[in-house]
Tab-separated table of C-alpha atoms and ligand atoms in Angstrom:
chain	number	residue	atom	x	y	z
A	1087	MET	CA	-13.525	-18.722	-9.629
A	1088	TYR	CA	-11.664	-16.274	-11.262
A	1089	THR	CA	-7.820	-16.149	-10.640
A	1090	GLN	CA	-4.814	-15.753	-12.589
A	1091	ALA	CA	-3.099	-18.400	-10.627
A	1092	LEU	CA	-1.623	-21.129	-12.107
A	1093	ASP	CA	-1.329	-23.247	-8.891
A	1094	ALA	CA	-3.960	-22.344	-6.091
A	1095	PRO	CA	-3.507	-24.558	-3.417
A	1096	ASP	CA	-7.226	-26.546	-2.547
A	1097	PRO	CA	-8.044	-24.000	0.361
A	1098	ASP	CA	-9.571	-27.275	1.731
A	1099	ALA	CA	-6.545	-29.153	2.068
A	1100	LEU	CA	-5.098	-25.954	4.019
A	1101	ARG	CA	-8.145	-25.552	6.075
A	1102	ALA	CA	-7.849	-29.157	7.392
A	1103	PRO	CA	-6.678	-29.627	11.055
A	1104	PRO	CA	-3.612	-32.335	10.344
A	1105	ALA	CA	-2.923	-35.548	12.053
A	1106	ASP	CA	-0.661	-34.134	14.112
A	1107	ALA	CA	-0.912	-30.635	14.920
A	1108	SER	CA	1.754	-29.753	17.397
A	1109	GLN	CA	4.446	-31.636	15.039
A	1110	LEU	CA	3.684	-29.131	12.367
A	1111	GLN	CA	3.595	-25.733	14.551
A	1112	GLN	CA	6.228	-26.801	16.053
A	1113	ARG	CA	8.519	-27.146	12.618
A	1114	PHE	CA	6.343	-23.868	11.283
A	1115	ASP	CA	7.678	-21.836	14.996
A	1116	ALA	CA	11.100	-23.131	14.058
A	1117	ARG	CA	11.498	-22.292	10.803
A	1118	ILE	CA	9.904	-18.713	11.509
A	1119	ASP	CA	12.531	-18.443	14.390
A	1120	ALA	CA	15.462	-19.226	12.439
A	1121	GLY	CA	14.734	-16.659	10.028
A	1122	ASP	CA	13.198	-18.984	6.620
A	1123	PHE	CA	11.139	-18.072	4.396
A	1124	ILE	CA	7.606	-19.892	4.574
A	1125	GLU	CA	6.220	-21.483	0.658
A	1126	ALA	CA	2.970	-21.774	-0.774
A	1127	LYS	CA	2.280	-25.231	-0.238
A	1128	ASP	CA	3.868	-25.648	3.048
A	1129	TRP	CA	1.658	-25.971	6.229
A	1130	MET	CA	1.135	-22.646	8.558
A	1131	PRO	CA	-1.416	-21.629	11.502
A	1132	GLU	CA	-4.471	-21.023	10.285
A	1133	HIS	CA	-3.935	-17.743	12.096
A	1134	TYR	CA	-0.978	-16.887	10.142
A	1135	ARG	CA	-2.970	-17.899	6.928
A	1136	LYS	CA	-5.626	-15.293	7.982
A	1137	THR	CA	-3.610	-12.936	8.315
A	1138	LEU	CA	-1.660	-12.841	5.846
A	1139	VAL	CA	-4.845	-12.729	3.368
A	1140	ARG	CA	-6.134	-9.634	5.232
A	1141	GLN	CA	-3.346	-7.940	5.199
A	1142	ILE	CA	-1.947	-8.945	1.257
A	1143	SER	CA	-5.093	-8.509	-0.136
A	1144	GLN	CA	-5.878	-4.577	1.565
A	1145	HIS	CA	-2.328	-4.151	0.067
A	1146	ALA	CA	-3.789	-5.332	-3.444
A	1147	HIS	CA	-6.492	-3.237	-3.212
A	1148	SER	CA	-5.123	0.389	-1.561
A	1149	GLU	CA	-2.853	-0.269	-5.380
A	1150	ILE	CA	-5.809	-0.673	-7.115
A	1151	VAL	CA	-7.786	2.387	-5.255
A	1152	GLY	CA	-4.272	4.412	-5.514
A	1153	MET	CA	-4.459	4.262	-9.490
A	1154	LEU	CA	-7.475	6.660	-9.400
A	1155	PRO	CA	-6.946	9.682	-7.445
A	1156	GLU	CA	-3.585	10.919	-9.422
A	1157	GLY	CA	-5.300	9.043	-13.059
A	1158	ASN	CA	-7.190	11.516	-12.051
A	1159	TRP	CA	-5.323	13.743	-13.693
A	1160	ILE	CA	-3.506	12.235	-16.426
A	1161	SER	CA	-5.669	14.304	-19.480
A	1162	ARG	CA	-4.402	17.388	-17.734
A	1163	ALA	CA	-0.807	16.567	-17.552
A	1164	PRO	CA	0.871	19.991	-18.510
A	1165	THR	CA	3.026	18.522	-20.611
A	1166	LEU	CA	3.531	15.567	-22.890
A	1167	LYS	CA	6.493	14.150	-20.762
A	1168	ARG	CA	4.598	14.529	-17.492
A	1169	LYS	CA	1.550	12.686	-19.709
A	1170	ALA	CA	4.018	9.550	-20.172
A	1171	ILE	CA	5.624	9.632	-16.888
A	1172	LEU	CA	1.770	9.948	-15.105
A	1173	LEU	CA	0.670	6.830	-16.931
A	1174	ALA	CA	3.464	4.305	-16.236
A	1175	LYS	CA	3.286	5.410	-13.201
A	1176	VAL	CA	-0.801	4.732	-12.576
A	1177	GLN	CA	0.004	1.238	-14.978
A	1178	ASP	CA	2.950	0.368	-12.421
A	1179	GLU	CA	0.124	0.298	-9.584
A	1180	GLY	CA	-2.191	-1.208	-11.478
A	1181	GLY	CA	0.545	-4.312	-11.999
A	1182	HIS	CA	1.698	-4.077	-8.399
A	1183	GLY	CA	-2.145	-4.777	-7.401
A	1184	LEU	CA	-1.896	-7.708	-9.919
A	1185	TYR	CA	1.244	-9.456	-8.666
A	1186	LEU	CA	-0.158	-8.570	-4.749
A	1187	TYR	CA	-3.476	-10.462	-5.647
A	1188	ALA	CA	-1.769	-13.155	-7.072
A	1189	ALA	CA	0.347	-13.395	-4.313
A	1190	ALA	CA	-2.662	-13.847	-1.629
A	1191	GLU	CA	-4.499	-16.446	-4.011
A	1192	THR	CA	-1.574	-18.562	-3.202
A	1193	LEU	CA	-3.010	-18.979	0.030
A	1194	GLY	CA	-6.746	-20.474	-1.145
A	1195	THR	CA	-8.658	-17.560	-1.174
A	1196	SER	CA	-9.820	-16.486	-5.002
A	1197	ARG	CA	-9.660	-13.439	-6.541
A	1198	ASP	CA	-13.450	-12.805	-6.213
A	1199	GLN	CA	-13.492	-13.662	-2.909
A	1200	MET	CA	-10.758	-10.186	-2.488
A	1201	ILE	CA	-12.929	-7.961	-4.748
A	1202	ASP	CA	-16.202	-8.804	-3.217
A	1203	ALA	CA	-14.814	-7.851	0.566
A	1204	LEU	CA	-13.377	-4.457	-1.024
A	1205	HIS	CA	-16.875	-3.389	-3.024
A	1206	SER	CA	-18.760	-4.531	-0.191
A	1207	GLY	CA	-16.844	-2.482	2.464
A	1208	LYS	CA	-15.658	-5.706	4.294
A	1209	ALA	CA	-11.993	-4.882	3.113
A	1210	LYS	CA	-9.641	-2.322	3.956
A	1211	TYR	CA	-7.838	-0.048	1.550
A	1212	SER	CA	-5.096	2.756	2.703
A	1213	SER	CA	-6.992	5.781	4.594
A	1214	ILE	CA	-4.561	8.020	2.207
A	1215	PHE	CA	-6.601	7.692	-0.879
A	1216	ASN	CA	-9.878	9.126	0.313
A	1217	TYR	CA	-8.067	12.313	-0.073
A	1218	PRO	CA	-8.717	14.477	-2.885
A	1219	THR	CA	-5.994	15.560	-5.853
A	1220	LEU	CA	-7.222	19.147	-6.516
A	1221	THR	CA	-4.303	20.315	-8.519
A	1222	TRP	CA	-1.317	19.297	-10.672
A	1223	ALA	CA	0.904	19.922	-7.635
A	1224	ASP	CA	-0.747	16.680	-5.620
A	1225	VAL	CA	-0.092	14.595	-7.914
A	1226	GLY	CA	4.012	15.529	-7.313
A	1227	THR	CA	3.474	15.098	-4.012
A	1228	ILE	CA	1.850	11.879	-4.183
A	1229	GLY	CA	5.308	10.749	-5.495
A	1230	TRP	CA	7.294	12.862	-3.360
A	1231	LEU	CA	5.316	12.129	0.142
A	1232	VAL	CA	2.873	9.084	-0.558
A	1233	ASP	CA	5.090	6.274	-2.937
A	1234	GLY	CA	8.265	8.082	0.047
A	1235	ALA	CA	6.185	6.606	2.550
A	1236	ALA	CA	4.882	3.520	1.165
A	1237	ILE	CA	8.356	2.341	0.129
A	1238	MET	CA	9.507	3.040	3.813
A	1239	ASN	CA	6.976	0.753	4.711
A	1240	GLN	CA	7.258	-1.852	1.876
A	1241	VAL	CA	11.276	-2.315	2.108
A	1242	PRO	CA	10.780	-4.406	5.345
A	1243	LEU	CA	8.271	-6.567	3.452
A	1244	CYS	CA	10.698	-7.736	0.671
A	1245	ARG	CA	12.033	-9.861	3.777
A	1246	CYS	CA	8.698	-10.840	5.114
A	1247	SER	CA	8.620	-14.691	6.001
A	1248	TYR	CA	5.836	-15.324	3.726
A	1249	ALA	CA	8.128	-16.001	0.165
A	1250	PRO	CA	5.447	-15.027	-2.466
A	1251	TYR	CA	4.595	-11.757	-0.797
A	1252	ALA	CA	8.455	-11.090	-0.075
A	1253	ARG	CA	9.053	-11.717	-3.603
A	1254	ALA	CA	6.207	-9.494	-5.524
A	1255	MET	CA	7.455	-7.015	-2.977
A	1256	ILE	CA	10.875	-6.591	-4.730
A	1257	ARG	CA	9.897	-5.572	-7.620
A	1258	ILE	CA	7.156	-3.696	-6.233
A	1259	CYS	CA	9.879	-1.483	-4.802
A	1260	ARG	CA	12.384	-1.044	-6.970
A	1261	GLU	CA	9.582	0.704	-8.806
A	1262	GLU	CA	8.133	2.738	-5.492
A	1263	SER	CA	11.163	4.185	-6.297
A	1264	PHE	CA	11.065	5.295	-9.472
A	1265	HIS	CA	7.568	6.908	-8.017
A	1266	GLN	CA	8.878	8.959	-5.543
A	1267	ARG	CA	11.549	10.825	-7.553
A	1268	GLN	CA	9.539	11.330	-10.467
A	1269	GLY	CA	7.213	13.027	-7.475
A	1270	PHE	CA	10.453	14.988	-5.670
A	1271	GLU	CA	11.671	15.932	-9.697
A	1272	SER	CA	8.148	17.842	-10.337
A	1273	LEU	CA	7.972	19.590	-7.439
A	1274	LEU	CA	11.786	20.772	-7.869
A	1275	THR	CA	11.406	21.754	-10.999
A	1276	MET	CA	7.996	24.521	-9.872
A	1277	MET	CA	9.792	24.975	-6.951
A	1278	GLN	CA	12.809	26.339	-8.716
A	1279	HIS	CA	11.488	27.166	-11.857
A	1280	GLY	CA	7.710	27.987	-11.510
A	1281	THR	CA	5.631	31.641	-10.693
A	1282	ASP	CA	4.952	32.380	-7.439
A	1283	ALA	CA	1.533	30.577	-8.085
A	1284	GLN	CA	2.949	27.047	-8.739
A	1285	ARG	CA	5.642	27.528	-5.417
A	1286	ALA	CA	2.133	28.627	-3.442
A	1287	MET	CA	0.396	25.393	-5.471
A	1288	VAL	CA	3.095	23.290	-4.039
A	1289	GLN	CA	3.505	24.335	-0.244
A	1290	ASP	CA	-0.491	24.037	0.114
A	1291	ALA	CA	-0.263	20.568	-1.679
A	1292	VAL	CA	1.950	19.814	1.010
A	1293	ASP	CA	0.039	21.637	3.742
A	1294	ARG	CA	-2.884	18.882	2.558
A	1295	TRP	CA	-1.244	15.843	1.976
A	1296	TRP	CA	1.637	15.887	5.103
A	1297	TRP	CA	-0.447	14.343	8.189
A	1298	PRO	CA	-2.473	11.730	5.956
A	1299	SER	CA	0.890	10.881	4.550
A	1300	ILE	CA	2.873	10.040	8.192
A	1301	MET	CA	-1.192	8.482	9.346
A	1302	MET	CA	-0.758	5.741	6.656
A	1303	PHE	CA	1.731	3.938	8.787
A	1304	GLY	CA	-1.298	2.466	11.100
A	1305	PRO	CA	-2.145	3.134	14.017
A	1306	PRO	CA	0.143	3.875	16.841
A	1307	ASP	CA	2.027	0.435	18.407
A	1308	ASP	CA	0.639	0.767	21.607
A	1309	GLN	CA	-2.800	1.050	19.773
A	1310	SER	CA	-2.113	-1.026	16.871
A	1311	PRO	CA	-4.094	-4.880	17.387
A	1312	ASN	CA	-2.160	-6.794	14.410
A	1313	SER	CA	1.319	-5.601	15.380
A	1314	ALA	CA	2.887	-7.546	17.877
A	1315	GLN	CA	1.586	-11.045	16.471
A	1316	SER	CA	2.805	-10.056	13.335
A	1317	MET	CA	5.831	-9.151	14.075
A	1318	ARG	CA	6.836	-11.709	16.302
A	1319	TRP	CA	5.709	-14.400	12.250
A	1320	GLY	CA	8.061	-12.069	10.558
A	1321	ILE	CA	5.362	-10.647	8.173
A	1322	LYS	CA	6.105	-7.159	9.869
A	1323	ARG	CA	9.576	-6.609	10.810
A	1324	ILE	CA	9.147	-2.660	12.142
A	1325	SER	CA	7.370	-1.886	13.585
A	1326	ASN	CA	4.055	1.449	12.777
A	1327	ASP	CA	5.673	3.949	14.781
A	1328	GLU	CA	9.497	2.923	13.963
A	1329	LEU	CA	8.732	3.277	9.985
A	1330	ARG	CA	7.139	6.680	10.756
A	1331	GLN	CA	9.307	7.974	12.475
A	1332	LYS	CA	11.971	6.939	9.780
A	1333	PHE	CA	9.987	8.382	7.584
A	1334	ILE	CA	9.174	12.044	9.320
A	1335	ASP	CA	13.473	11.854	9.599
A	1336	ALA	CA	14.352	11.518	5.579
A	1337	THR	CA	11.710	13.381	4.645
A	1338	VAL	CA	12.212	16.771	6.351
A	1339	ASP	CA	15.602	17.246	4.938
A	1340	GLN	CA	14.317	16.772	1.557
A	1341	ALA	CA	11.444	19.274	2.196
A	1342	LYS	CA	14.529	22.109	2.911
A	1343	VAL	CA	16.171	20.482	-0.623
A	1344	LEU	CA	12.368	21.842	-2.147
A	1345	GLY	CA	11.912	24.894	-0.455
A	1346	VAL	CA	8.610	23.591	1.460
A	1347	THR	CA	7.503	23.719	5.420
A	1348	LEU	CA	6.083	20.869	6.230
A	1349	PRO	CA	3.082	21.686	8.280
A	1350	ASP	CA	3.881	20.304	11.697
A	1351	PRO	CA	4.896	23.770	13.940
A	1352	ASP	CA	6.689	21.159	16.744
A	1353	LEU	CA	8.232	19.677	14.540
A	1354	LYS	CA	12.250	19.953	15.522
A	1355	TRP	CA	15.465	17.729	15.880
A	1356	ASN	CA	15.405	16.327	19.511
A	1357	GLU	CA	19.401	15.946	20.001
A	1358	GLU	CA	19.378	13.167	22.513
A	1359	ARG	CA	17.030	10.957	20.890
A	1360	GLY	CA	18.391	10.850	17.315
A	1361	HIS	CA	15.358	11.716	15.441
A	1362	HIS	CA	12.546	14.783	14.895
A	1363	ASP	CA	10.327	14.879	17.629
A	1364	HIS	CA	7.059	16.089	16.046
A	1365	GLY	CA	3.132	17.038	16.781
A	1366	THR	CA	0.391	15.191	17.714
A	1367	ILE	CA	-1.576	13.432	15.058
A	1368	ASP	CA	-5.493	13.594	15.031
A	1369	TRP	CA	-6.000	10.031	15.034
A	1370	ASP	CA	-9.426	10.864	15.100
A	1371	GLU	CA	-9.635	12.134	11.594
A	1372	PHE	CA	-7.702	8.368	10.812
A	1373	LYS	CA	-10.379	6.561	12.681
A	1374	ARG	CA	-13.172	8.292	10.173
A	1375	VAL	CA	-11.449	7.812	7.102
A	1376	LEU	CA	-11.057	4.340	8.180
A	1377	ALA	CA	-15.045	4.098	8.767
A	1378	GLY	CA	-15.682	5.837	5.562
A	1379	ASP	CA	-16.248	9.080	5.712
A	1380	GLY	CA	-13.237	10.186	3.988
A	1381	PRO	CA	-13.327	13.124	1.921
A	1382	CYS	CA	-13.726	10.713	-0.783
A	1383	ASN	CA	-14.325	7.744	0.433
A	1384	ARG	CA	-17.754	6.952	-1.012
A	1385	GLU	CA	-16.603	8.129	-4.467
A	1386	ARG	CA	-13.078	5.823	-4.629
A	1387	LEU	CA	-15.583	2.758	-3.948
A	1388	ALA	CA	-18.328	3.640	-6.236
A	1389	ALA	CA	-15.703	4.242	-9.350
A	1390	ARG	CA	-14.403	0.643	-8.513
A	1391	VAL	CA	-18.000	-0.487	-8.122
A	1392	LYS	CA	-18.672	0.905	-11.325
A	1393	ALA	CA	-15.274	-0.251	-13.236
A	1394	TRP	CA	-16.031	-4.283	-12.595
A	1395	ASP	CA	-19.146	-4.161	-13.248
A	1396	GLU	CA	-18.315	-2.618	-16.509
A	1397	GLY	CA	-15.689	-4.896	-16.914
A	1398	ALA	CA	-18.305	-7.701	-16.052
A	1399	TRP	CA	-17.828	-8.747	-21.011
A	1400	VAL	CA	-13.869	-8.437	-20.208
A	1401	ARG	CA	-14.514	-11.587	-17.471
A	1402	GLU	CA	-17.100	-13.348	-19.233
A	1403	ALA	CA	-15.478	-13.321	-22.358
A	1404	ALA	CA	-11.731	-14.455	-20.913
A	1405	LEU	CA	-13.903	-17.158	-19.232
A	1406	ALA	CA	-15.460	-18.472	-22.615
A	1407	HIS	CA	-11.950	-18.476	-24.188
A	1408	ALA	CA	-10.274	-20.210	-21.362
A	1409	ALA	CA	-13.271	-22.814	-21.482
A	1410	LYS	CA	-13.206	-23.111	-25.632
A	1411	HIS	CA	-9.290	-24.083	-25.152
A	1412	ALA	CA	-9.479	-26.251	-22.263
A	1413	ALA	CA	-11.776	-28.152	-24.827
A	1414	GLY	CA	-10.240	-28.403	-27.680
A	1415	ALA	CA	-12.504	-26.397	-29.429
A	1416	ASP	CA	-9.745	-24.363	-31.124
A	1417	ALA	CA	-7.346	-26.682	-31.959
B	2426	FAQ	N1	-5.196	2.434	6.073
B	2426	FAQ	O1	-3.015	-3.281	14.044
B	2426	FAQ	P1	-2.309	-2.622	13.050
B	2426	FAQ	C1	0.687	2.357	-1.688
B	2426	FAQ	C2	-5.846	-0.617	10.049
B	2426	FAQ	S1	0.653	1.234	-1.075
B	2426	FAQ	C3	-6.363	2.180	6.251
B	2426	FAQ	O2	-1.535	-1.917	12.965
B	2426	FAQ	P2	-1.742	-3.684	10.627
B	2426	FAQ	C4	1.185	2.954	-2.832
B	2426	FAQ	C5	-5.073	-2.017	10.140
B	2426	FAQ	O3	-5.647	-3.333	8.800
B	2426	FAQ	C6	0.051	1.714	0.382
B	2426	FAQ	N2	-6.243	0.874	7.315
B	2426	FAQ	O4	-2.372	-3.230	11.406
B	2426	FAQ	C7	0.640	3.598	-3.812
B	2426	FAQ	C8	-6.500	-3.021	10.761
B	2426	FAQ	O5	-7.634	-2.945	10.655
B	2426	FAQ	P3	-8.192	-4.569	10.504
B	2426	FAQ	C9	-1.070	0.659	1.246
B	2426	FAQ	C10	-5.170	1.075	7.593
B	2426	FAQ	O6	-2.197	-4.470	9.340
B	2426	FAQ	C11	0.984	4.755	-4.050
B	2426	FAQ	C12	-6.298	-1.581	12.189
B	2426	FAQ	O7	-6.011	-0.337	11.199
B	2426	FAQ	N3	0.707	0.016	1.789
B	2426	FAQ	O8	0.553	3.506	-1.298
B	2426	FAQ	C13	-4.280	2.251	8.079
B	2426	FAQ	O9	-0.594	-4.825	11.363
B	2426	FAQ	C14	0.985	5.764	-4.534
B	2426	FAQ	C15	-5.129	-1.474	13.407
B	2426	FAQ	O10	-4.057	-1.852	12.144
B	2426	FAQ	C16	0.379	-1.593	2.588
B	2426	FAQ	O11	-1.114	-1.715	2.344
B	2426	FAQ	C17	-4.217	2.637	7.147
B	2426	FAQ	N4	-3.301	3.669	6.643
B	2426	FAQ	O12	-0.686	-2.893	9.978
B	2426	FAQ	C18	-0.362	3.237	-4.963
B	2426	FAQ	C19	1.752	-2.054	2.841
B	2426	FAQ	N5	-2.875	1.448	9.175
B	2426	FAQ	O13	-7.129	-5.191	8.913
B	2426	FAQ	C20	-0.366	4.516	-5.547
B	2426	FAQ	C21	1.185	-3.107	3.674
B	2426	FAQ	C22	-3.817	0.706	9.526
B	2426	FAQ	O14	-7.658	-5.320	11.010
B	2426	FAQ	C23	-0.034	5.857	-5.845
B	2426	FAQ	N6	0.884	-2.871	4.758
B	2426	FAQ	N7	-4.863	0.579	8.991
B	2426	FAQ	O15	-9.655	-4.855	10.256
B	2426	FAQ	C24	0.418	-2.835	6.126
B	2426	FAQ	O16	2.262	-2.843	6.096
B	2426	FAQ	C25	0.504	-2.742	7.453
B	2426	FAQ	O17	-1.272	-3.539	6.435
B	2426	FAQ	C26	-0.158	-1.573	7.981
B	2426	FAQ	C27	-0.881	-1.888	9.204
B	2426	FAQ	C28	0.844	-0.938	8.283
B	2426	FAQ	C29	-0.857	-0.647	6.524
């Protein structure tokens, strides 16, 4: 098993049905009700463990695949300052993936199993990373909208009932906040000091990324099969639709500051609800992207598989080095 978790629990021990299962279940439910955090070595129901492995590993895959659309622009960043910022951001996303894989490993699943699930198409990653980055403005727009949506979804995960995930999310959210601001600042610079062509490029990027960004929060609550149980367990604290609404409300004012139009003619303030109403989301497009038929699904997965294959010698060397250490051969 290739793993970085130093004390990954024995998966069989976690799965073994305990003798006093109903008592353990009652104690677990009481702890969840009291708002306690669950640690890796605590007893947990199998369905809770599986739900966490699913969500955390998908989240980790999203961070790693999410490096690709922006990584595509590192060699073409317009200035040294923008290049340094983008390099740091893409590196941060890689780090987030690694914390998250380590958090999922504490649940008794190996890195190899998770990577295999991604590469074989069994595991999902965020729909958003299946869209192309066509111009430099896409990089700023990803920071503003995609990282902005990610923060809205991820701040509540800092209070997730599973403590290793919650701890990882605290650091991740601090970094995502920098990512959102650098994206906004990059777009603001183009809008305020750029040429007409640059302003048009920003508007075009916003037109293309808006709808996919609001799909990131997942299907509507009444079509979200996992939400009710995940909310009951304190894994998710706020529902998909509520988070989407909070994101839309926050972003409308930011768009005004930037001087861009959000591509939804039905987007308007509803005094009675105290929120913005929005137009119909194309859930067929979302389903197509999830089914593997988005603009870049094949390209993204192929890039990950290629990187994994070409990195085989590094993993082999690391394992050989660890084995040598364990045998005391280099003492
Ligand atoms: N894309 O019942 P629900 C980032 C799936 S990180 C793909 O509502 P759940 C940082 C869902 O998995 C972005 N699949 O599911 C960055 C489920 O399928 P399954 C990633 C989606 O889990 C920025 C099915 O649909 N963030 O952006 C999506 O309760 C810039 C039914 O859905 C996270 O992963 C989607 N958008 O709620 C990096 C946060 N939405 O698994 C680089 C953690 C739903 O049963 C550059 N995850 N599905 O086969 C979560 O909060 C949740 O998992 C949700 C979905 C909210 C994504």
